[in-house]
Tab-separated table of C-alpha atoms and ligand atoms in Angstrom:
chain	number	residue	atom	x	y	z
E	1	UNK	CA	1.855	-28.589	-2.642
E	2	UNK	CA	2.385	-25.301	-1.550
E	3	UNK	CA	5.647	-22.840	-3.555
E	4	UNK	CA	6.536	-19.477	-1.833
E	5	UNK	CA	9.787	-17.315	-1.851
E	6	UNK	CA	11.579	-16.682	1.596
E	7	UNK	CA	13.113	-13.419	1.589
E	8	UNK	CA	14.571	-11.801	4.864
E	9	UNK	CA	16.771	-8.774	5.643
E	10	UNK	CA	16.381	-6.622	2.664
E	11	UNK	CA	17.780	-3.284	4.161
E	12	UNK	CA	16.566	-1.492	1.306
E	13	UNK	CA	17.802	1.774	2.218
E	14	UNK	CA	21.632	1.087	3.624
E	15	UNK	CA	24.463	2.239	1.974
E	16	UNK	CA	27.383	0.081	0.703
E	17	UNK	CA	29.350	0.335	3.339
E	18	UNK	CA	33.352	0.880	3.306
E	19	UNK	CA	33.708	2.444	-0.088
E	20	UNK	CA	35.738	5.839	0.314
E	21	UNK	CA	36.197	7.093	-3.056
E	22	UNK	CA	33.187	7.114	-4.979
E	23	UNK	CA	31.982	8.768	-8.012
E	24	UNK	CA	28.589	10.038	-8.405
E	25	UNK	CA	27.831	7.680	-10.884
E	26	UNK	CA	28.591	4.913	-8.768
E	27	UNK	CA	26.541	5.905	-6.046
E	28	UNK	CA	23.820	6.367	-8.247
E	29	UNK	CA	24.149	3.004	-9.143
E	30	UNK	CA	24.603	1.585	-5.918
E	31	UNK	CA	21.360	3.313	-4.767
E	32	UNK	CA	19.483	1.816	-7.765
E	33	UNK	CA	20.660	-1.301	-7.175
E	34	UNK	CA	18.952	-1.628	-3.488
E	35	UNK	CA	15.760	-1.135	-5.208
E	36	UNK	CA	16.465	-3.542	-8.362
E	37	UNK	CA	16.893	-6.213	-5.904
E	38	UNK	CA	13.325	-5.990	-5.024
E	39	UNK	CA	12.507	-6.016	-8.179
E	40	UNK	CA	14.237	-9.162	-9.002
E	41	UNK	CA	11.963	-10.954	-6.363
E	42	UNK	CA	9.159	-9.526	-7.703
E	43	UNK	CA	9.769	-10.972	-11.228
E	44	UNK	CA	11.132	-14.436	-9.377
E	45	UNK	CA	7.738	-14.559	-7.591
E	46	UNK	CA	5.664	-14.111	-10.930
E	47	UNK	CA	8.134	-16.417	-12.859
E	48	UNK	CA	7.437	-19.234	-10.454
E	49	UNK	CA	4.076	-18.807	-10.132
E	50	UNK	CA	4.596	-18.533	-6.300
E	51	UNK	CA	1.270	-18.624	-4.242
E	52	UNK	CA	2.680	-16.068	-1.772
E	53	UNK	CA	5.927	-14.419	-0.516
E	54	UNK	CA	7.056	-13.937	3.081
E	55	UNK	CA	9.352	-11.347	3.766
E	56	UNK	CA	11.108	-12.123	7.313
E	57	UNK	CA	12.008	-8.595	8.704
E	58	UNK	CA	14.124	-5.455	8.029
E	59	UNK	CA	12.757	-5.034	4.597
E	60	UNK	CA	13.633	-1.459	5.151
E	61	UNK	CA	17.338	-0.678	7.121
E	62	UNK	CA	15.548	2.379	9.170
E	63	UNK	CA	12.465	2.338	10.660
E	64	UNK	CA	11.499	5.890	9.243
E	65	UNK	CA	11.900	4.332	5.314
E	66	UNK	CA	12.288	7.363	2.776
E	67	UNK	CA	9.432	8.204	1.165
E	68	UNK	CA	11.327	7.128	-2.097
E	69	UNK	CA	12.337	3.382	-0.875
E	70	UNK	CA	8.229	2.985	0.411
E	71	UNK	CA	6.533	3.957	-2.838
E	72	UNK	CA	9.183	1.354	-4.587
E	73	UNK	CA	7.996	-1.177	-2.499
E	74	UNK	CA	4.673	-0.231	-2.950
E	75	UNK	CA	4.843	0.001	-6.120
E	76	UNK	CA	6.500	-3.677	-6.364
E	77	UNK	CA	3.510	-5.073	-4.503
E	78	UNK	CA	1.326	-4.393	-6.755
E	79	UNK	CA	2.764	-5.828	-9.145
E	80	UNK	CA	2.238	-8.957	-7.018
E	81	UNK	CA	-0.926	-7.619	-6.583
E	82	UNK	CA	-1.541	-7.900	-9.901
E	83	UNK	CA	-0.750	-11.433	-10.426
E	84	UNK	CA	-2.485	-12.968	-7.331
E	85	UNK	CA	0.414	-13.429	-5.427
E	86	UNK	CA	-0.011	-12.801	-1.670
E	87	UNK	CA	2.503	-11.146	0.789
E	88	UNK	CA	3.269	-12.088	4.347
E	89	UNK	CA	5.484	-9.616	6.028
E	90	UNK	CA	6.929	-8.875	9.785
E	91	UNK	CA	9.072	-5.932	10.808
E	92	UNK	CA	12.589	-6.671	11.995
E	93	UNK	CA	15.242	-4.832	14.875
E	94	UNK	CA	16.110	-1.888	12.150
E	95	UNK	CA	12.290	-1.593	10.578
E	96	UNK	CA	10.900	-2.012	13.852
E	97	UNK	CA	6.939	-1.147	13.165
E	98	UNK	CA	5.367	2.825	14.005
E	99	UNK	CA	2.362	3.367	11.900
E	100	UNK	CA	2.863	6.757	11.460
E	101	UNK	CA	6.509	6.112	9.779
E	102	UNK	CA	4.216	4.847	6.586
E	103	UNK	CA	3.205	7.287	4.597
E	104	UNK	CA	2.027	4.867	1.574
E	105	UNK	CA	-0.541	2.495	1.848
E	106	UNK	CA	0.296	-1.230	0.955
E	107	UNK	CA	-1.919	-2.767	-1.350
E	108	UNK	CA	-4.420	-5.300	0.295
E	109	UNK	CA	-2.261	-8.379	-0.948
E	110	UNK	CA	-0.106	-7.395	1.552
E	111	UNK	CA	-0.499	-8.516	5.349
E	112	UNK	CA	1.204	-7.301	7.744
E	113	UNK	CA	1.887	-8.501	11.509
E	114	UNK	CA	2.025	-5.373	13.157
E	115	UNK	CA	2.491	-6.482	16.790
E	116	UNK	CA	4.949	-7.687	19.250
E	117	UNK	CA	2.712	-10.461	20.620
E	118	UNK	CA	2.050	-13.950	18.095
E	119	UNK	CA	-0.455	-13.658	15.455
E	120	UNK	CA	-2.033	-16.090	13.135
E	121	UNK	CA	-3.554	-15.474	9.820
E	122	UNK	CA	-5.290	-18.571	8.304
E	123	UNK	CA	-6.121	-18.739	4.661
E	124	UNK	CA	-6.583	-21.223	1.458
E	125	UNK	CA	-4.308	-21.293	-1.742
E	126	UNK	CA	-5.878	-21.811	-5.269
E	127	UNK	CA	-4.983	-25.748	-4.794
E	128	UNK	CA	-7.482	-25.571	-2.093
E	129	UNK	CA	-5.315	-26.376	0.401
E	130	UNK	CA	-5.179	-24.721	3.972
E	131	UNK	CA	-2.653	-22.939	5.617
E	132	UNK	CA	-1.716	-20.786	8.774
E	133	UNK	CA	1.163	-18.473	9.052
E	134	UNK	CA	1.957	-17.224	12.618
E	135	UNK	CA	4.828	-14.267	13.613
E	136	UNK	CA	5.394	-11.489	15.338
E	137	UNK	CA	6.678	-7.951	14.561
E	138	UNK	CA	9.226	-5.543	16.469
E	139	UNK	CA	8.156	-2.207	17.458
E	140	UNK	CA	11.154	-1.852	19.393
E	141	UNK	CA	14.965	-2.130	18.559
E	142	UNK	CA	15.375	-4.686	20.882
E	143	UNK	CA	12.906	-7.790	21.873
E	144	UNK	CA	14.932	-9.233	24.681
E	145	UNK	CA	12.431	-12.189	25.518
E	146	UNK	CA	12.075	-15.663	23.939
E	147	UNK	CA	9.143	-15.465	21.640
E	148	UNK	CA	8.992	-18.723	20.234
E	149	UNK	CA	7.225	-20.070	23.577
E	150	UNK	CA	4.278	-18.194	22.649
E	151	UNK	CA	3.680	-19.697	19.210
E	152	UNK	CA	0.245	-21.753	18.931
E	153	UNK	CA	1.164	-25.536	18.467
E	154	UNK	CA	0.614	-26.734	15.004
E	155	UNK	CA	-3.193	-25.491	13.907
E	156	UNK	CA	-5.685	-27.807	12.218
E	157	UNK	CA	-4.438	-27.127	7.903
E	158	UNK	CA	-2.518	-28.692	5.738
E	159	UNK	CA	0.663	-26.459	6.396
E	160	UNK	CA	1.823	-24.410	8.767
E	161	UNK	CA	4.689	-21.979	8.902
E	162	UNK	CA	6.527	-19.374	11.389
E	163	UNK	CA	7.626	-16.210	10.639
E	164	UNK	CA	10.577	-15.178	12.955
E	165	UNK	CA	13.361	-12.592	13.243
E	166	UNK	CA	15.947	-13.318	15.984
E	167	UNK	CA	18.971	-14.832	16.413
E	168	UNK	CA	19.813	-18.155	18.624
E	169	UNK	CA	19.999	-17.367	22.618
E	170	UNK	CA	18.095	-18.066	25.696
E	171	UNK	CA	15.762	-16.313	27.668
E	172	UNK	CA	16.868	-12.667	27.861
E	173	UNK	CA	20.409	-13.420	26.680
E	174	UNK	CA	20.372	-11.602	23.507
E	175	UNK	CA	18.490	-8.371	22.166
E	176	UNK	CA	17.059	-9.969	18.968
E	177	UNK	CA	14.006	-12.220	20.287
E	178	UNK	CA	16.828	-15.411	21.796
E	179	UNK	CA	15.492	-18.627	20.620
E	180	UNK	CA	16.785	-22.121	20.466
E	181	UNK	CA	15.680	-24.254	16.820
E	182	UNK	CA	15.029	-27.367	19.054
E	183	UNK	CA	12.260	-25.704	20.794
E	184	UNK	CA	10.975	-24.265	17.576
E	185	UNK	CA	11.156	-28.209	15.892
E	186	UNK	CA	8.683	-29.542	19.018
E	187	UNK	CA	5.741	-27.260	17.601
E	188	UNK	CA	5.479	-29.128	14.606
E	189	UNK	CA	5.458	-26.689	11.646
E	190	UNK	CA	6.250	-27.435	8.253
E	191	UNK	CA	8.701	-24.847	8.013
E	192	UNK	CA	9.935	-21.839	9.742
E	193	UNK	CA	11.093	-18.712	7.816
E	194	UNK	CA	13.719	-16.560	9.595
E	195	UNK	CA	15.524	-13.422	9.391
E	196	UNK	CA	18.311	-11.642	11.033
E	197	UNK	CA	21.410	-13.075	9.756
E	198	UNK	CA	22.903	-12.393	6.624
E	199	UNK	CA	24.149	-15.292	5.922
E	200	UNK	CA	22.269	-18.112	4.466
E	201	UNK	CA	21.978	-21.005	6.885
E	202	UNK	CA	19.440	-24.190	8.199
E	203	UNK	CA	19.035	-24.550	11.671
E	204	UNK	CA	18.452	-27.834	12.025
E	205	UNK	CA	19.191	-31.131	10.409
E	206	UNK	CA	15.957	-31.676	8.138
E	207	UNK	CA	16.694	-27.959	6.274
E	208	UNK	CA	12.992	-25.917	7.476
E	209	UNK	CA	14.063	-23.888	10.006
E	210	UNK	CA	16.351	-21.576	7.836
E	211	UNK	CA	17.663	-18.055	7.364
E	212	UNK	CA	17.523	-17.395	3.673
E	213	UNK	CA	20.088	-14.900	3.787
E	214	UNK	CA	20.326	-11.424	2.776
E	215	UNK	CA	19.696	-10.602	-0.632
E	216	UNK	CA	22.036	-8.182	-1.369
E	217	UNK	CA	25.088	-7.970	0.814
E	218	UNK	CA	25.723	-4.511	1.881
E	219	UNK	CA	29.709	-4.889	3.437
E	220	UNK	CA	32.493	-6.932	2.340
E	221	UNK	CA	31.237	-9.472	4.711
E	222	UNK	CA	28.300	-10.422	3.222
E	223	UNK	CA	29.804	-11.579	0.482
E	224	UNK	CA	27.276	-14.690	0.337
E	225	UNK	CA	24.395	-12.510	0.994
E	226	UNK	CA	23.207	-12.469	-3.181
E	227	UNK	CA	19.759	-15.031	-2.418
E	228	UNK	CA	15.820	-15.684	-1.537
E	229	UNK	CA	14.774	-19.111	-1.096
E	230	UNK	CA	12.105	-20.589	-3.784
E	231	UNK	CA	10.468	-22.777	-0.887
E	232	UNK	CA	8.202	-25.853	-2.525
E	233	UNK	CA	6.390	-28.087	0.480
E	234	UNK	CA	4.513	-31.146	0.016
E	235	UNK	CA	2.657	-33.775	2.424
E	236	UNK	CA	6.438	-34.660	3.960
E	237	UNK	CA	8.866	-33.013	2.936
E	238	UNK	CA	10.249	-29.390	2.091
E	239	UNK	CA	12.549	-28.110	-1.004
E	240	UNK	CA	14.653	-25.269	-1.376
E	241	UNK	CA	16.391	-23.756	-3.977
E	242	UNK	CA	18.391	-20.212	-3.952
E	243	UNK	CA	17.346	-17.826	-6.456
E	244	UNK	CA	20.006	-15.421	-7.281
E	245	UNK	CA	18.839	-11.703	-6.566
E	246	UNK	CA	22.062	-9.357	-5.924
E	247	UNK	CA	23.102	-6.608	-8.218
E	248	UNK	CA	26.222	-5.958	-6.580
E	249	UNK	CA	28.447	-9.032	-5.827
E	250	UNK	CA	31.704	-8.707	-3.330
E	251	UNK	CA	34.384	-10.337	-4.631
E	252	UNK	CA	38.425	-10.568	-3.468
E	253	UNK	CA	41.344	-11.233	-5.405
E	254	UNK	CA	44.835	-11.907	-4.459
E	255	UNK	CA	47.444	-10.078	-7.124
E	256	UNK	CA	50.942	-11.640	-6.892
E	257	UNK	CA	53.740	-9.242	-7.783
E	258	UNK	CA	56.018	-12.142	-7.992
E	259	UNK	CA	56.894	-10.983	-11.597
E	260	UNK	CA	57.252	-7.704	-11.646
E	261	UNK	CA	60.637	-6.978	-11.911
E	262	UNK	CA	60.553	-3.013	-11.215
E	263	UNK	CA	57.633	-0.911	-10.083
E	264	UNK	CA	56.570	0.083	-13.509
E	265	UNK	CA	55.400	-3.724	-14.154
E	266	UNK	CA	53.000	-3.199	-11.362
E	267	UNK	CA	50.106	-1.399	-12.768
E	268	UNK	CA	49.923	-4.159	-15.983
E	269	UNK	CA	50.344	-7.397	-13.722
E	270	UNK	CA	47.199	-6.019	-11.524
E	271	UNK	CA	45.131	-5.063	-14.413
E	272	UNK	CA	45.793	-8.388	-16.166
E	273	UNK	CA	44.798	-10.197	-13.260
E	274	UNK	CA	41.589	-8.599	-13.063
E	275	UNK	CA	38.532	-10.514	-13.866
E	276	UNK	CA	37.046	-10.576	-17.171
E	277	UNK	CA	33.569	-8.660	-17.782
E	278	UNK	CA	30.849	-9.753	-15.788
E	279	UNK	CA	27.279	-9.624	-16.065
E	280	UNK	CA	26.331	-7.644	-12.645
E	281	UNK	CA	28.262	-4.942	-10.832
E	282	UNK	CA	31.415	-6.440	-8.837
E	283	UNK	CA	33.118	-3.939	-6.097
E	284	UNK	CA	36.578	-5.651	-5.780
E	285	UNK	CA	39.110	-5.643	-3.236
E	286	UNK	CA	42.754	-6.331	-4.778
E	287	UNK	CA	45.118	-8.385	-1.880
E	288	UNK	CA	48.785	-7.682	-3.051
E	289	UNK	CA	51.326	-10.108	-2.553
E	290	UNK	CA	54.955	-10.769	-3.341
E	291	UNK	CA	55.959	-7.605	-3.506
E	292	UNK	CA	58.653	-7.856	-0.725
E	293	UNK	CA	61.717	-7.774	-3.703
E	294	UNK	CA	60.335	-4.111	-4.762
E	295	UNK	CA	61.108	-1.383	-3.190
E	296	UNK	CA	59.429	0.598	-0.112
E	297	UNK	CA	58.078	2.546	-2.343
E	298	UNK	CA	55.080	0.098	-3.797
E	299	UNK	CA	54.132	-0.062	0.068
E	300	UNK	CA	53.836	2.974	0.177
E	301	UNK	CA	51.842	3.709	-2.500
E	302	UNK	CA	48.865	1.524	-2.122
E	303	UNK	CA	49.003	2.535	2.018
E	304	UNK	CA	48.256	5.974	0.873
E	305	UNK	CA	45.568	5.101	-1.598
E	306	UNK	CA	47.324	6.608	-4.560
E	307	UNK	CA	46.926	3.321	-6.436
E	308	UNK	CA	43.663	2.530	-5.515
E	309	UNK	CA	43.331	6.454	-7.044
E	310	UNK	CA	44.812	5.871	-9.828
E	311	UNK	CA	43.439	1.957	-10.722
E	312	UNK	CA	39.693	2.549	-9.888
E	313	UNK	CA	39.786	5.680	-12.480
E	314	UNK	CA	41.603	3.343	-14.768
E	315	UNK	CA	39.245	0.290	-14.859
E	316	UNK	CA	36.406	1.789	-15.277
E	317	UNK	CA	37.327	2.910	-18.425
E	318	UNK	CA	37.806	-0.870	-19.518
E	319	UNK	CA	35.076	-2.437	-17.323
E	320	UNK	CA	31.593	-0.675	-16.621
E	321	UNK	CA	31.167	-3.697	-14.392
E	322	UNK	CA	34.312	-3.553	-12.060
E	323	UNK	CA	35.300	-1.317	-9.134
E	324	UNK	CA	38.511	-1.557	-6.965
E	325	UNK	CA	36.819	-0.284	-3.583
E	326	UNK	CA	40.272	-1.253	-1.461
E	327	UNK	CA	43.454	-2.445	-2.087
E	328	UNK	CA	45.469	-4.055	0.987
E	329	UNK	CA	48.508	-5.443	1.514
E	330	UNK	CA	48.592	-9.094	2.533
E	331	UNK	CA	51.232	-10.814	5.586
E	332	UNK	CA	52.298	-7.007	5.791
E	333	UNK	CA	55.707	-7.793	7.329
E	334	UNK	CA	57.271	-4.747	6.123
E	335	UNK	CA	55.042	-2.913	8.680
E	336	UNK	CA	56.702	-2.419	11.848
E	337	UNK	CA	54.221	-3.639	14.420
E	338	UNK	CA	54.869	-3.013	18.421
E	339	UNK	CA	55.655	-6.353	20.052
E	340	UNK	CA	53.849	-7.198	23.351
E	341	UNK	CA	54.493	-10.064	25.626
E	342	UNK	CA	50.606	-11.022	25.753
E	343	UNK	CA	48.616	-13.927	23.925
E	344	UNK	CA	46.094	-12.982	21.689
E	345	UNK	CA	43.963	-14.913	24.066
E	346	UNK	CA	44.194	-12.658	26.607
E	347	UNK	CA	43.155	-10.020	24.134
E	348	UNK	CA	40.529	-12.103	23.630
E	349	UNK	CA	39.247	-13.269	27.070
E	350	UNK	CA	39.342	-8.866	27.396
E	351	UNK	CA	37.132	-8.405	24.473
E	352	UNK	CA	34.558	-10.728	26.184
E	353	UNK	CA	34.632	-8.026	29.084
E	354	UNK	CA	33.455	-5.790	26.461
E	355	UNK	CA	30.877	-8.111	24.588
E	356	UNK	CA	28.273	-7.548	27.472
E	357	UNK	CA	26.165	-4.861	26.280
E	358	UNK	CA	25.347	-3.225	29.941
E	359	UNK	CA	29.511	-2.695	30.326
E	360	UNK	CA	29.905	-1.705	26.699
E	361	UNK	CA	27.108	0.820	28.067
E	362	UNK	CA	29.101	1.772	30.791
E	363	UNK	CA	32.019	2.723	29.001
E	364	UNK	CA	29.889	5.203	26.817
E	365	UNK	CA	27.866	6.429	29.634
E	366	UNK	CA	28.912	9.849	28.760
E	367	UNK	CA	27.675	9.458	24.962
E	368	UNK	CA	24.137	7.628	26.136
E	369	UNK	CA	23.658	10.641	28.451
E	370	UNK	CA	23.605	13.212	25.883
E	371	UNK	CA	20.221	13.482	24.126
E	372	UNK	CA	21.170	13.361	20.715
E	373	UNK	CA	24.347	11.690	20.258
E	374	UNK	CA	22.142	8.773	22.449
E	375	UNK	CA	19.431	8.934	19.597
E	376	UNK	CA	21.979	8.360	17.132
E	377	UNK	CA	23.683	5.416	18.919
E	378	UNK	CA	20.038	3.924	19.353
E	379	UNK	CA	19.728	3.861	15.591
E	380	UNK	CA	22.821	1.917	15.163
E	381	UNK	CA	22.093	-1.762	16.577
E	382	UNK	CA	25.340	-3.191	15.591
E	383	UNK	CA	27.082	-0.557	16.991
E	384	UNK	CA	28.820	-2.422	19.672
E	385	UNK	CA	29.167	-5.203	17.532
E	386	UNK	CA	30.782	-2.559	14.636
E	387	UNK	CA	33.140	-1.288	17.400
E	388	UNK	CA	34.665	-4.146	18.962
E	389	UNK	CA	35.636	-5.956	15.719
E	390	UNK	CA	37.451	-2.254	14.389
E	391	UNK	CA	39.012	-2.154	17.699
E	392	UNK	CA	40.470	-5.472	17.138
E	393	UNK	CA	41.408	-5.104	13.899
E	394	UNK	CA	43.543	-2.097	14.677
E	395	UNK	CA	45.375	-4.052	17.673
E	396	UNK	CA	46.283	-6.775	15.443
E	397	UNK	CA	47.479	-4.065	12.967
E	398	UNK	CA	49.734	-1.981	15.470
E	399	UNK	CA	50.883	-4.978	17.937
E	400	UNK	CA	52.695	-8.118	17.818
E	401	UNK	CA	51.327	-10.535	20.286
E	402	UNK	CA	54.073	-12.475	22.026
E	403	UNK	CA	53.700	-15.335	24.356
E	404	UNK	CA	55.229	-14.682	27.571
E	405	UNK	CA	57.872	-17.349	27.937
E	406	UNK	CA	58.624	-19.433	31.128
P	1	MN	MN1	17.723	-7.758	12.026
């Protein structure tokens, strides 16, 4: 039997992203927290007696890591180091691998796939058994071919695994290394560790080709991103159990104002609806509803942020654990939103003009052509992705779509 942790998509050094008012003791703590995470592993790793840990790409959310965020991680391998406990790691779309970006040496239980083209390392656990671990690295942004194609067919050990970071596609039909699980299943590894996507996910039917998940979710959307995988393999079959890792957890809560009878109930019925203490940090985002008996006014309030001011200052007093980051209003009605005599499908089918990233391009032209606004687009991969979902968002806020009638 072999036991390993699958960790992927780190991003050790990105911000939490969306928060607008923010103390400087927060941000401390939000900065901490990035590097408690790996931390966490780390002490996961020794407390299962793990032979080895296999970290599946952007580790780091830059590929120039701060000088900071790489002696951490150095620091944290030895500690593996220390307790036998190998690491297997590949460099991801954001991390993408320059030697010269590393500026701390990793201890030599660390081995890294430093290239774009399929490597293999082969080696024995303490069991005796054999294994071989093949992957690839990015040293670009982008890998736009299908890599898995070039993966040696199962080797002659007792267990062999892929280390990958992509996302599903064909052939140059996607930036992030396109690859389809079937093809992946018909080499016959034991089990393939992924990274990419944030959220936690098997590929395939018998559960080892799988994306563990980020650790620590970064955005209000990764609010499942809080796991590794503990990853235990035997003759046939695989296990795998989530360890919890996060610091910082992303939680919603609807607040009904059904009983507030004037506006001065309002600030007790949302703190009473809060949650109770908590054992890790939780950034909150309060949906009001059933406010449409009170006045204008309470609209008005939260759409300028003054309670959101006023309530994040306020809890923290109560709760060291508990920040309101937003508070939105839900089925806003009372906003007056522009009607237009178009389906939201037609919105959509023109959004797909927009998905393909040589027209997105094309649009921008003007920003790619200028030296260093085109450097700073370049170091935003989701950029286009970022854009067309705020672009979206704001139609939906401003216009009501209307289907044209016959
Ligand atoms: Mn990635």
């Amino acid at each position: 039997m072999v036991k390993f942790i699958h960790a992927a998509d780190l991003h050790m050094d990105r911000s939490f992203e969306g928060l607008t008012i923010l103390d400087e003791n927060i941000q401390e703590r939000l900065l901490k927290a990035n590097l408690t995470v790996l931390s966490n592993i780390v002490d996961q790793a020794v407390m299962n007696h793990v032979d080895f840990v296999l970290f599946a790409g952007d580790n780091f959310h830059q590929n120039r890591p701060s000088l900071k965020i790489q002696k951490h991680f150095s620091e944290q391998m030895y500690r593996l180091k220390q307790k036998n406990i190998q690491v297997y790691m590949i460099f991801g779309n954001h991390d993408f691998y320059q030697r010269e970006r590393y500026w701390f040496d990793f201890p030599d239980n660390v081995h890294l796939f430093t290239s774009e083209s399929v490597e293999t390392k082969k080696f024995s656990i303490s069991s005796g058994e054999t294994l071989a671990i093949s992957g690839f690295s990015y040293c670009h942004p982008w890998i736009r071919e299908e890599k898995v194609s070039e993966f040696p067919n199962r080797a002659a050990v007792d267990y062999h695994i892929g280390l990958y970071h992509g996302e599903v596609g064909t052939q140059m039909q996607g930036n992030y290394a396109p690859f389809l699980p079937s093809r992946m299943q018909e080499k016959g590894y034991d089990y393939w560790a992924l990274g990419h996507i944030h959220v936690p996910m098997a590929m395939n039917e018998s559960k080892n080709i799988v994306y563990p998940g980020a650790p620590q979710g970064h955005t209000q959307k990764e609010k499942t991103a809080t796991s590794v995988l503990l990853v235990e393999l035997s003759a046939n079959q695989s296990q795998l159990k989530p360890l919890e890792v996060a610091e910082v957890y992303w939680k919603s809560q609807e607040v009904s104002l059904q009983h507030a009878k004037s506006t001065k109930d309002i600030l007790d019925i949302v703190q009473q609806q809060l949650p109770a203490e908590m054992s890790k940090f939780n950034l909150i985002e309060l949906k009001i509803k059933d406010y449409e008996h009170l006045s204008m006014e309470v609209v008005e309030r939260i759409q300028t942020g003054e309670l959101l001011d006023y309530l994040s200052e306020e809890i923290t007093q109560f709760s060291s654990n508990l920040f309101v980051w937003r508070i939105s209003i839900m089925n806003s009605e009372s906003k007056t939103r522009i009607p237009l005599t178009a389906s939201t499908k037609l919105m959509d089918q023109l959004f797909e003009n927009y998905q393909i990233p040589q027209d997105f391009h094309q649009i921008l032209h003007e920003a790619f052509g200028h030296q260093e606004a085109a450097k700073l687009l370049n170091d935003l991969p989701d950029y286009q992705e970022q854009t067309l979902e705020k672009a979206k968002e704001l139609l939906k806020q401003d216009f009501l779509f209307e289907e044209a009638r016959e």
